[in-house]
Coordinates of C-alpha atoms in Angstrom, one line a residue:
Chain A
M1 CA -28.6 -39.1 13.7
H2 CA -24.9 -38.9 14.7
L3 CA -24.1 -35.3 15.9
F4 CA -20.4 -35.9 15.5
A5 CA -20.3 -37.8 12.3
V6 CA -17.8 -36.2 9.9
N7 CA -19.8 -37.1 6.8
A8 CA -23.2 -36.0 8.2
K9 CA -25.3 -33.9 5.9
P10 CA -27.9 -31.8 7.9
N11 CA -30.8 -30.8 5.7
A12 CA -31.8 -27.2 5.2
T13 CA -34.4 -27.1 8.0
A14 CA -31.9 -28.7 10.5
S15 CA -29.2 -26.2 9.5
L16 CA -31.6 -23.3 9.8
V17 CA -32.8 -24.4 13.3
L18 CA -29.3 -25.1 14.5
S19 CA -28.0 -21.8 13.3
W20 CA -30.6 -19.8 15.3
L21 CA -30.7 -22.1 18.3
L22 CA -28.0 -20.3 20.3
F23 CA -29.6 -16.9 19.6
A24 CA -32.9 -18.1 20.8
G25 CA -31.4 -19.9 23.8
G26 CA -29.5 -16.7 24.8
I27 CA -32.5 -14.5 24.5
V28 CA -34.8 -16.9 26.4
A29 CA -32.1 -17.3 29.2
Y30 CA -31.6 -13.6 29.5
F31 CA -35.3 -12.8 29.9
Q32 CA -35.9 -15.7 32.2
V33 CA -33.1 -14.5 34.5
S34 CA -34.2 -10.9 34.1
R35 CA -37.7 -11.8 35.1
D36 CA -36.5 -13.7 38.2
R37 CA -34.3 -10.8 39.2
H38 CA -37.1 -8.3 38.8
K39 CA -39.4 -10.6 40.9
D40 CA -36.8 -10.4 43.7
N41 CA -36.0 -6.8 43.3
P42 CA -38.3 -4.6 41.1
E43 CA -35.6 -1.9 41.1
D44 CA -33.0 -4.2 39.6
R45 CA -30.9 -2.3 37.0
V46 CA -28.4 -5.0 36.0
M47 CA -30.7 -6.9 33.7
P48 CA -33.4 -4.6 32.3
T49 CA -36.7 -6.0 31.0
V50 CA -37.8 -5.7 27.4
A51 CA -40.1 -2.8 28.3
Q52 CA -37.2 -1.0 30.0
M53 CA -34.9 -1.5 27.1
V54 CA -37.5 -0.4 24.6
Q55 CA -38.1 2.7 26.7
G56 CA -34.4 3.4 27.0
M57 CA -33.7 2.9 23.3
S58 CA -36.8 5.0 22.3
D59 CA -35.4 7.8 24.4
A60 CA -32.0 7.4 22.8
V61 CA -33.5 7.4 19.3
L62 CA -35.9 10.3 19.8
K63 CA -34.5 12.5 22.5
P64 CA -31.3 14.5 22.6
A65 CA -28.5 13.6 24.9
E66 CA -28.5 15.1 28.4
E67 CA -25.6 17.5 27.6
D68 CA -27.5 18.8 24.5
E69 CA -30.4 21.3 24.4
A70 CA -33.9 19.9 24.4
L71 CA -35.8 19.9 21.1
P72 CA -38.9 22.1 20.8
E73 CA -42.2 20.4 21.3
A74 CA -43.2 20.9 17.7
A75 CA -40.1 19.2 16.3
T76 CA -40.9 16.7 13.5
L77 CA -39.9 13.1 13.6
S78 CA -37.0 13.7 11.3
Q79 CA -35.7 16.6 13.5
K80 CA -36.1 14.4 16.5
L81 CA -34.1 11.5 14.9
K82 CA -31.4 13.9 13.7
G83 CA -31.1 15.6 17.1
S84 CA -31.2 12.3 19.1
M85 CA -28.5 10.9 21.3
L86 CA -28.2 7.7 19.2
W87 CA -27.8 9.7 15.9
K88 CA -25.2 12.0 17.4
D89 CA -23.2 9.2 18.8
T90 CA -23.5 7.1 15.7
V91 CA -22.4 9.9 13.5
A92 CA -19.4 10.7 15.7
T93 CA -18.2 7.1 15.9
S94 CA -18.8 6.5 12.2
R95 CA -16.8 9.6 11.2
R96 CA -13.8 8.4 13.2
F97 CA -14.3 4.9 11.8
A98 CA -14.4 6.2 8.2
I99 CA -11.3 8.3 8.6
S100 CA -9.5 5.4 10.1
M101 CA -10.5 3.1 7.3
A102 CA -9.4 5.7 4.8
L103 CA -6.0 5.9 6.5
L104 CA -5.6 2.2 5.9
V105 CA -5.3 2.9 2.2
P106 CA -1.7 4.2 2.5
A107 CA -1.0 1.1 4.7
V108 CA -2.1 -1.1 1.8
L109 CA 0.1 0.8 -0.7
L110 CA 3.0 0.6 1.7
G111 CA 2.6 -3.2 2.0
L112 CA 2.4 -3.5 -1.8
H113 CA 5.5 -1.5 -2.4
M114 CA 7.4 -3.4 0.4
G115 CA 6.5 -6.7 -1.1
L116 CA 7.3 -5.7 -4.7
F117 CA 10.3 -3.4 -4.4
P118 CA 13.1 -5.0 -2.5
Y119 CA 14.7 -1.7 -1.4
C120 CA 11.4 -0.5 0.0
G121 CA 11.0 -3.9 1.8
A122 CA 14.5 -3.7 3.2
F123 CA 13.9 -0.2 4.5
F124 CA 10.5 -0.8 6.2
L125 CA 10.2 -4.4 7.1
R126 CA 12.3 -4.8 10.2
F127 CA 10.9 -1.6 11.7
L128 CA 7.3 -2.7 11.0
L129 CA 7.8 -6.1 12.4
F130 CA 9.0 -4.5 15.6
F131 CA 6.3 -1.8 15.6
D132 CA 3.6 -4.5 15.1
K133 CA 4.6 -6.0 18.4
I134 CA 4.0 -2.8 20.4
V135 CA 0.6 -3.0 22.2
A136 CA -1.2 -0.1 20.7
L137 CA -3.2 0.6 23.9
S138 CA 0.0 1.0 25.8
L139 CA 0.7 4.0 23.6
L140 CA -2.5 5.7 24.5
P141 CA -1.0 8.0 27.2
I142 CA 1.8 8.9 24.8
L143 CA -0.7 9.7 22.1
F144 CA -2.8 11.8 24.4
I145 CA 0.3 13.8 25.5
A146 CA 1.6 14.1 21.9
F147 CA -1.6 14.8 20.0
G148 CA -3.9 16.0 22.7
I149 CA -7.2 14.4 23.6
D150 CA -8.9 15.5 20.4
E151 CA -9.8 13.4 17.4
L152 CA -6.3 13.0 16.1
S153 CA -5.1 10.9 19.1
K154 CA -8.1 8.5 18.7
I155 CA -7.5 8.1 15.0
M156 CA -3.8 7.7 15.5
L157 CA -4.5 4.9 18.0
I158 CA -6.5 3.0 15.4
V159 CA -4.0 3.6 12.7
I160 CA -1.1 2.5 15.0
G161 CA -3.0 -0.5 16.2
V162 CA -4.2 -1.8 12.9
A163 CA -2.0 -0.4 10.2
P164 CA 1.1 -2.5 10.9
T165 CA -1.0 -5.7 10.7
V166 CA -2.5 -4.6 7.4
V167 CA 0.9 -3.5 6.0
L168 CA 2.4 -6.9 6.9
D169 CA -0.6 -8.8 5.6
V170 CA -0.4 -7.0 2.2
Y171 CA 3.3 -7.5 2.2
N172 CA 2.8 -11.2 2.5
L173 CA 0.1 -11.3 -0.1
T174 CA 2.3 -9.4 -2.5
K175 CA 5.2 -11.8 -1.9
G176 CA 2.7 -14.6 -2.6
I177 CA 2.2 -13.5 -6.2
P178 CA 4.1 -16.0 -8.4
Q179 CA 7.3 -14.6 -9.9
E180 CA 6.2 -15.9 -13.3
Q181 CA 3.4 -13.3 -13.3
V182 CA 5.9 -10.5 -12.7
V183 CA 8.2 -11.8 -15.4
K184 CA 5.4 -12.3 -17.8
A185 CA 4.1 -8.7 -17.3
F186 CA 7.6 -7.4 -18.0
T187 CA 7.7 -9.4 -21.3
L188 CA 4.3 -7.9 -22.2
G189 CA 5.8 -4.4 -21.9
A190 CA 4.6 -3.5 -18.4
G191 CA 6.8 -1.1 -16.3
D192 CA 7.4 -1.4 -12.6
F193 CA 4.4 0.6 -11.5
D194 CA 2.2 -1.1 -14.1
I195 CA 3.1 -4.4 -12.4
A196 CA 2.5 -2.9 -9.0
Y197 CA -0.9 -1.4 -9.7
T198 CA -2.4 -3.3 -12.7
V199 CA -1.0 -6.8 -12.0
V200 CA -0.3 -7.3 -8.3
L201 CA -2.6 -4.9 -6.6
K202 CA -5.6 -6.0 -8.7
Q203 CA -4.8 -9.7 -7.9
I204 CA -4.4 -9.2 -4.1
L205 CA -7.2 -6.6 -3.6
P206 CA -9.9 -9.2 -2.8
R207 CA -7.7 -10.7 -0.2
V208 CA -6.7 -7.3 1.1
L209 CA -10.4 -6.4 1.6
N210 CA -10.9 -9.7 3.4
S211 CA -8.0 -8.9 5.6
I212 CA -9.4 -5.5 6.4
R213 CA -12.8 -7.1 7.1
L214 CA -11.1 -9.4 9.6
N215 CA -9.5 -6.3 11.2
L216 CA -12.8 -4.4 11.5
K217 CA -13.3 -5.6 15.1
A218 CA -9.7 -4.4 16.0
V219 CA -10.5 -1.0 14.4
M220 CA -13.6 -0.8 16.6
L221 CA -11.8 -2.0 19.7
F222 CA -9.2 0.8 19.4
L223 CA -11.8 3.3 18.5
F224 CA -13.9 2.4 21.6
A225 CA -10.8 2.5 23.8
G226 CA -10.1 6.1 22.6
E227 CA -13.7 7.2 23.0
M228 CA -14.1 5.7 26.4
I229 CA -11.1 7.4 27.8
A230 CA -11.2 10.8 26.2
S231 CA -14.3 11.9 24.2
T232 CA -17.4 14.0 24.4
D233 CA -19.5 12.0 22.0
G234 CA -19.6 8.6 20.3
L235 CA -21.1 5.2 21.0
A236 CA -18.3 4.1 23.3
Y237 CA -18.3 7.4 25.2
R238 CA -22.1 7.0 25.8
I239 CA -21.6 3.4 27.0
A240 CA -18.9 4.5 29.4
L241 CA -21.0 7.4 30.6
L242 CA -24.1 5.2 31.2
R243 CA -22.0 2.7 33.0
R244 CA -21.6 5.2 35.8
H245 CA -25.4 5.4 36.1
M246 CA -25.9 1.6 35.6
G247 CA -27.9 2.5 32.5
M248 CA -28.1 -1.1 31.3
D249 CA -31.4 -0.3 29.6
V250 CA -29.5 1.7 27.0
I251 CA -26.1 0.0 27.2
I252 CA -27.4 -3.4 26.0
P253 CA -29.2 -1.9 23.0
Y254 CA -26.1 0.2 22.2
V255 CA -23.9 -2.9 22.3
L256 CA -26.3 -4.6 19.9
W257 CA -26.5 -1.5 17.7
V258 CA -22.7 -1.5 17.4
A259 CA -22.6 -5.2 16.5
L260 CA -25.3 -4.5 13.9
L261 CA -23.3 -1.6 12.4
L262 CA -20.2 -3.8 12.2
F263 CA -22.2 -6.6 10.7
V264 CA -23.6 -4.3 8.0
V265 CA -20.2 -2.9 7.2
D266 CA -18.8 -6.4 7.0
L267 CA -21.7 -7.5 4.8
A268 CA -21.3 -4.5 2.5
M269 CA -17.6 -5.1 2.1
R270 CA -18.3 -8.8 1.2
V271 CA -20.9 -7.8 -1.4
V272 CA -18.6 -5.1 -2.9
N273 CA -15.7 -7.6 -3.0
R274 CA -17.9 -10.1 -4.8
Q275 CA -19.2 -7.5 -7.3
L276 CA -15.7 -6.0 -8.0
H277 CA -13.9 -9.3 -8.2
P278 CA -16.1 -11.9 -9.9
W279 CA -13.0 -14.0 -10.7
F280 CA -12.1 -14.4 -7.0
R281 CA -12.8 -17.8 -5.4
E282 CA -12.6 -17.7 -1.6
A283 CA -10.6 -20.5 -0.1
Chain B
M1 CA 25.6 -12.5 -35.9
P2 CA 23.4 -14.9 -33.9
L3 CA 20.2 -13.6 -32.4
I4 CA 21.1 -15.1 -29.0
A5 CA 24.7 -15.5 -28.0
I6 CA 25.5 -17.2 -24.8
Q7 CA 29.2 -16.7 -24.2
N8 CA 31.3 -18.5 -21.6
V9 CA 28.4 -18.4 -19.1
T10 CA 28.5 -19.9 -15.6
V11 CA 25.9 -19.9 -12.9
A12 CA 26.3 -21.1 -9.4
Y13 CA 23.9 -21.0 -6.4
G14 CA 24.1 -21.4 -2.6
K15 CA 26.7 -21.3 0.1
P16 CA 29.2 -22.8 -0.6
L17 CA 28.6 -22.1 -4.3
R18 CA 27.3 -25.1 -6.2
P19 CA 27.8 -24.8 -10.0
V20 CA 24.6 -25.2 -12.0
L21 CA 25.7 -24.2 -15.5
G22 CA 29.3 -24.4 -16.7
A23 CA 32.4 -24.3 -14.5
V24 CA 35.2 -21.9 -13.8
G25 CA 37.3 -21.7 -17.0
A26 CA 34.7 -23.7 -18.9
G27 CA 31.6 -21.7 -19.3
I28 CA 28.7 -22.6 -21.6
N29 CA 28.7 -21.3 -25.1
L30 CA 25.7 -21.4 -27.4
D31 CA 24.6 -19.4 -30.4
I32 CA 21.0 -19.4 -31.6
R33 CA 20.2 -18.0 -35.0
E34 CA 17.0 -16.1 -35.9
G35 CA 14.2 -18.4 -36.8
D36 CA 15.6 -21.4 -34.9
F37 CA 13.3 -23.6 -32.8
V38 CA 15.7 -24.8 -30.1
C39 CA 14.6 -27.5 -27.7
L40 CA 16.7 -27.5 -24.5
L41 CA 16.7 -31.0 -23.1
G42 CA 18.2 -32.3 -19.8
Q43 CA 17.3 -34.0 -16.6
T44 CA 15.8 -32.2 -13.6
G45 CA 18.2 -29.7 -12.0
C46 CA 20.6 -29.5 -15.0
G47 CA 20.0 -25.8 -15.5
K48 CA 17.6 -25.8 -18.5
S49 CA 15.2 -23.3 -16.8
T50 CA 18.2 -21.3 -15.6
M51 CA 19.5 -21.0 -19.1
L52 CA 16.0 -19.8 -20.2
R53 CA 16.0 -17.2 -17.4
L54 CA 19.4 -16.0 -18.5
V55 CA 18.0 -15.3 -22.0
L56 CA 14.9 -13.8 -20.5
G57 CA 17.0 -11.4 -18.4
S58 CA 15.4 -12.3 -15.1
E59 CA 18.7 -13.9 -13.9
R60 CA 22.3 -12.7 -14.4
P61 CA 25.2 -15.1 -15.0
A62 CA 28.0 -15.3 -12.5
T63 CA 30.5 -15.0 -15.3
G64 CA 30.1 -14.6 -19.1
R65 CA 27.5 -12.7 -21.1
V66 CA 24.2 -13.4 -22.8
L67 CA 23.7 -11.1 -25.8
I68 CA 20.4 -10.6 -27.7
D69 CA 21.2 -9.1 -31.0
G70 CA 24.6 -8.1 -29.7
V71 CA 23.2 -6.3 -26.6
E72 CA 23.2 -7.5 -23.0
H73 CA 19.7 -7.2 -21.3
N74 CA 19.5 -7.2 -17.6
R75 CA 15.7 -7.5 -17.2
P76 CA 12.9 -9.1 -19.2
D77 CA 11.2 -6.9 -21.8
R78 CA 8.8 -7.1 -24.8
T79 CA 11.4 -8.4 -27.2
R80 CA 11.2 -11.9 -25.5
G81 CA 7.8 -13.6 -25.0
Y82 CA 7.5 -16.0 -22.1
V83 CA 5.2 -19.0 -21.5
P84 CA 5.9 -20.7 -18.2
Q85 CA 4.5 -24.1 -17.1
K86 CA 1.9 -22.4 -14.9
Y87 CA 0.8 -19.0 -13.6
S88 CA 1.1 -17.6 -17.1
L89 CA -2.3 -15.9 -17.1
F90 CA -3.5 -13.1 -14.9
P91 CA -6.4 -14.7 -12.9
D92 CA -8.3 -11.4 -12.6
R93 CA -8.6 -10.9 -16.3
T94 CA -10.8 -12.6 -18.9
V95 CA -9.2 -14.5 -21.8
L96 CA -9.7 -11.4 -24.0
D97 CA -8.2 -9.0 -21.5
N98 CA -5.3 -11.4 -20.9
I99 CA -4.4 -11.4 -24.5
A100 CA -5.0 -7.6 -24.9
F101 CA -3.0 -6.8 -21.8
G102 CA 0.4 -6.4 -23.5
P103 CA -0.3 -4.0 -26.3
V104 CA -2.4 -1.8 -24.0
V105 CA -0.1 -1.7 -21.1
S106 CA 3.0 -1.2 -23.2
E107 CA 1.5 1.8 -25.1
F108 CA -0.1 3.7 -22.3
N109 CA 1.2 4.4 -18.9
L110 CA -0.8 4.8 -15.7
A111 CA -1.4 8.5 -16.3
T112 CA -2.5 8.2 -20.0
R113 CA -4.9 5.3 -19.4
W114 CA -7.8 7.7 -19.0
T115 CA -7.5 9.5 -22.4
P116 CA -9.9 9.0 -25.3
G117 CA -6.9 7.6 -27.3
Y118 CA -6.5 4.9 -24.8
F119 CA -10.1 3.7 -25.1
R120 CA -9.9 3.8 -28.9
R121 CA -6.7 1.8 -29.0
R122 CA -8.1 -0.6 -26.4
R123 CA -11.0 -1.4 -28.8
E124 CA -8.6 -2.0 -31.6
V125 CA -6.4 -4.3 -29.5
R126 CA -9.4 -6.2 -28.3
D127 CA -10.4 -6.8 -32.0
Q128 CA -6.9 -8.0 -32.6
A129 CA -7.1 -10.2 -29.5
M130 CA -10.3 -11.8 -30.9
D131 CA -8.4 -12.8 -34.0
Y132 CA -5.8 -14.5 -31.9
I133 CA -8.5 -16.3 -29.9
R134 CA -9.7 -17.8 -33.2
R135 CA -6.2 -18.5 -34.4
I136 CA -5.3 -20.6 -31.3
G137 CA -8.4 -22.7 -31.7
L138 CA -10.6 -21.2 -29.0
R139 CA -14.2 -20.3 -29.5
E140 CA -15.3 -16.6 -29.4
S141 CA -17.5 -17.5 -26.4
D142 CA -14.4 -18.3 -24.5
A143 CA -13.3 -14.6 -24.7
G144 CA -15.2 -13.6 -21.5
K145 CA -14.1 -16.6 -19.4
Y146 CA -11.6 -16.3 -16.6
P147 CA -8.5 -18.5 -16.5
D148 CA -9.9 -20.8 -13.8
Q149 CA -12.8 -21.6 -16.1
L150 CA -10.5 -23.0 -18.7
S151 CA -8.7 -26.4 -19.0
G152 CA -4.9 -26.6 -18.7
G153 CA -4.6 -26.8 -22.5
M154 CA -6.8 -23.9 -23.1
Q155 CA -4.9 -21.8 -20.6
Q156 CA -1.6 -22.5 -22.4
R157 CA -3.2 -21.6 -25.7
V158 CA -4.2 -18.3 -24.3
A159 CA -0.7 -17.8 -22.7
I160 CA 0.8 -18.4 -26.2
A161 CA -1.5 -15.9 -27.8
Q162 CA -0.8 -13.4 -25.0
A163 CA 2.9 -13.7 -25.8
L164 CA 2.5 -13.7 -29.6
I165 CA 0.3 -10.6 -29.8
M166 CA 3.4 -8.6 -28.7
Q167 CA 5.2 -10.0 -31.8
P168 CA 8.4 -10.7 -29.9
R169 CA 11.5 -11.8 -31.7
I170 CA 12.0 -14.6 -29.3
L171 CA 9.5 -16.9 -27.6
L172 CA 10.8 -18.6 -24.4
M173 CA 8.8 -21.6 -23.2
D174 CA 9.6 -23.3 -19.9
E175 CA 8.1 -26.8 -19.8
A176 CA 5.0 -25.1 -21.1
F177 CA 3.2 -28.4 -21.9
S178 CA 4.5 -30.6 -19.1
A179 CA 1.3 -30.4 -17.0
L180 CA -1.0 -31.4 -19.9
D181 CA -2.4 -34.8 -20.7
P182 CA -0.8 -36.6 -23.7
G183 CA -3.6 -35.8 -26.1
T184 CA -3.7 -32.1 -25.3
R185 CA 0.1 -32.0 -25.3
R186 CA 0.2 -33.4 -28.8
E187 CA -2.4 -30.8 -30.0
M188 CA -0.3 -28.0 -28.4
Q189 CA 2.9 -29.3 -30.0
Q190 CA 1.2 -29.1 -33.4
L191 CA -0.2 -25.6 -32.6
I192 CA 3.2 -24.2 -31.6
R193 CA 4.9 -25.8 -34.5
Q194 CA 2.4 -24.3 -36.9
L195 CA 2.7 -20.8 -35.2
W196 CA 6.5 -21.1 -35.5
A197 CA 6.2 -21.9 -39.2
D198 CA 3.7 -19.1 -39.8
T199 CA 5.6 -16.4 -37.9
G200 CA 9.3 -17.4 -38.2
I201 CA 9.8 -16.5 -34.6
T202 CA 12.8 -17.8 -32.7
V203 CA 11.8 -20.3 -30.0
L204 CA 13.7 -21.6 -27.1
F205 CA 11.7 -24.5 -25.6
V206 CA 12.7 -26.1 -22.4
T207 CA 11.5 -29.7 -21.9
H208 CA 12.7 -33.0 -20.4
N209 CA 10.7 -35.0 -23.0
M210 CA 12.9 -36.4 -25.8
Q211 CA 9.9 -37.2 -28.1
E212 CA 8.6 -33.7 -27.7
A213 CA 12.1 -32.2 -28.5
A214 CA 12.5 -34.4 -31.5
F215 CA 9.1 -33.5 -32.9
L216 CA 9.3 -29.7 -32.3
A217 CA 12.8 -28.6 -32.7
S218 CA 14.9 -27.5 -35.6
R219 CA 17.7 -28.0 -33.2
V220 CA 18.1 -30.0 -30.0
V221 CA 20.5 -28.9 -27.3
V222 CA 21.1 -31.4 -24.5
L223 CA 22.5 -30.2 -21.2
A224 CA 24.2 -32.7 -18.9
K225 CA 26.5 -32.9 -16.0
E226 CA 29.6 -35.1 -16.0
D227 CA 29.2 -35.7 -12.2
P228 CA 26.6 -34.5 -9.7
E229 CA 29.0 -31.8 -8.2
S230 CA 29.8 -30.1 -11.5
G231 CA 27.8 -27.6 -13.6
S232 CA 26.1 -28.7 -16.8
Q233 CA 27.7 -28.5 -20.2
V234 CA 26.2 -28.7 -23.7
A235 CA 26.4 -32.5 -24.2
L236 CA 24.7 -32.5 -27.7
D237 CA 23.8 -29.8 -30.1
V238 CA 22.2 -31.4 -33.2
A239 CA 19.4 -30.7 -35.8
P240 CA 16.8 -33.4 -36.3
P241 CA 16.9 -34.8 -39.8
A242 CA 14.3 -33.5 -42.2
R243 CA 12.9 -37.0 -42.9
L244 CA 12.5 -39.4 -40.0
T245 CA 12.6 -42.6 -42.1
D246 CA 16.2 -42.7 -43.3
S247 CA 19.3 -43.7 -41.5
A248 CA 20.0 -40.1 -40.5
A249 CA 16.9 -40.3 -38.4
M250 CA 18.1 -43.5 -36.7
E251 CA 21.5 -41.9 -36.0
F252 CA 19.8 -38.8 -34.6
H253 CA 17.7 -40.8 -32.2
A254 CA 20.7 -42.9 -31.2
R255 CA 22.7 -39.8 -30.4
L256 CA 19.8 -38.2 -28.6
E257 CA 19.3 -41.5 -26.6
A258 CA 23.0 -41.6 -25.7
A259 CA 23.1 -37.9 -24.6
C260 CA 19.8 -38.3 -22.7
S261 CA 20.6 -41.5 -20.9
G262 CA 20.6 -39.6 -17.6
I263 CA 17.2 -38.3 -18.3
R264 CA 15.9 -41.7 -19.1
E265 CA 17.3 -43.2 -15.9
A266 CA 15.8 -40.4 -13.9
E267 CA 12.4 -40.8 -15.6
E268 CA 12.5 -44.6 -14.9
M269 CA 13.4 -44.0 -11.3
A270 CA 10.6 -41.5 -11.0
A271 CA 8.1 -43.9 -12.6

């Protein structure tokens, strides 16, 4: 077996084992080090044990946050879940995430129009190329001053951070549509907006969705930055709050929970993309 | 009055301007009558496709005019069908939807595409598109396929049907069969020749293949440059003889060979 043979063909079992090996190695290494640290110092809070993480997470899932009122003793499981810290934080972050994603729709349309209508491109392109180079996080103080520390500034941070990239990506995708397609559509009686929305947008949409998928992490990054600095709820707010108390028993499950949420969104977008565009073959 | 009148046209590109078609004071003139099947021959870079784009309206001449039925058109429209060498089909649509695209999109705008009339008309157009699928020699089972599931020849058949369903007065074909293998190319030549005979449509067919031009055209126009720095001029404008066995046929081929010597040399060099 040659590990670095270009033409090697690992069988299904080998592929499966290899793909999970790093996960298993990471988990084993963590708990080994955690066990050793707890042997030396039973009060260690840097690397919580499984039991501590399970306890921390079960509190997050079933109990309200410290700043909220306690639930009555007779509360049902459903009431406990809905009143819990994790639920509250997840809903707050998801709402901001969803609004930010919705605000990317105009960005897609702007990129489409820039790529297709030369006057529109001439008007916006230079400005967006410049704007894209501004480090969004450096705008955070300006945004807090301009929009306050409420939701708007956090959402604006995401939009400013991600929208120019999406606009320019869609612009390039639109430019990549062969001119023959546009000419052909004209000869078939299509108007300018028919070409924009029924020819070009339909063709680039699967790639646009892929581009947004690749930017999901950037969306979350800006969202977390906003939440960590100025927020009273949300997953990142909680992580920042728990950091002060060294609450690693909740921070680590929260980080994994965020990764899982992003993974699910990414997977859902892939499935939707495949279902909506059966003709699309990914490169 | 000719259907297509190219009057004293020049085209030049680049900085400094490099003439492609015609020259200052000596623009290209060409009249094409309704029902002609004109093959535009010439070596690579002589401006055949530019000439086609002028007629299409996707390009404007530097000087001169291109008139369709006496009117200048400054953008492509449904009066002129177009079949390029590639990218002629919309990859996100099935064969049926590619063919039905034109009638539907030209009759309903984005706002009226949700009315009951739209869905009724769409059904009618799809039935019509099925007729075209049969007419171009595809199977009904191909209707639901996407372009990337078809061979090059099948794709070009669909592209022709897509253009013809609009019943344009002029069909412009830009090296439409160049990428096909010889057998498929021959089949496509027979198909387009038959469709031309059936519909009486005016065809402007760009090719650099002499045999193809001689087989297809009712008229062959050869574009050639006197020297590499000058724009192309019409070097030959001739109708193939009706019967290829008599002396007229030999004369036709001799004239074509002479006018196309540049093409032959270029093809030999490429080979």
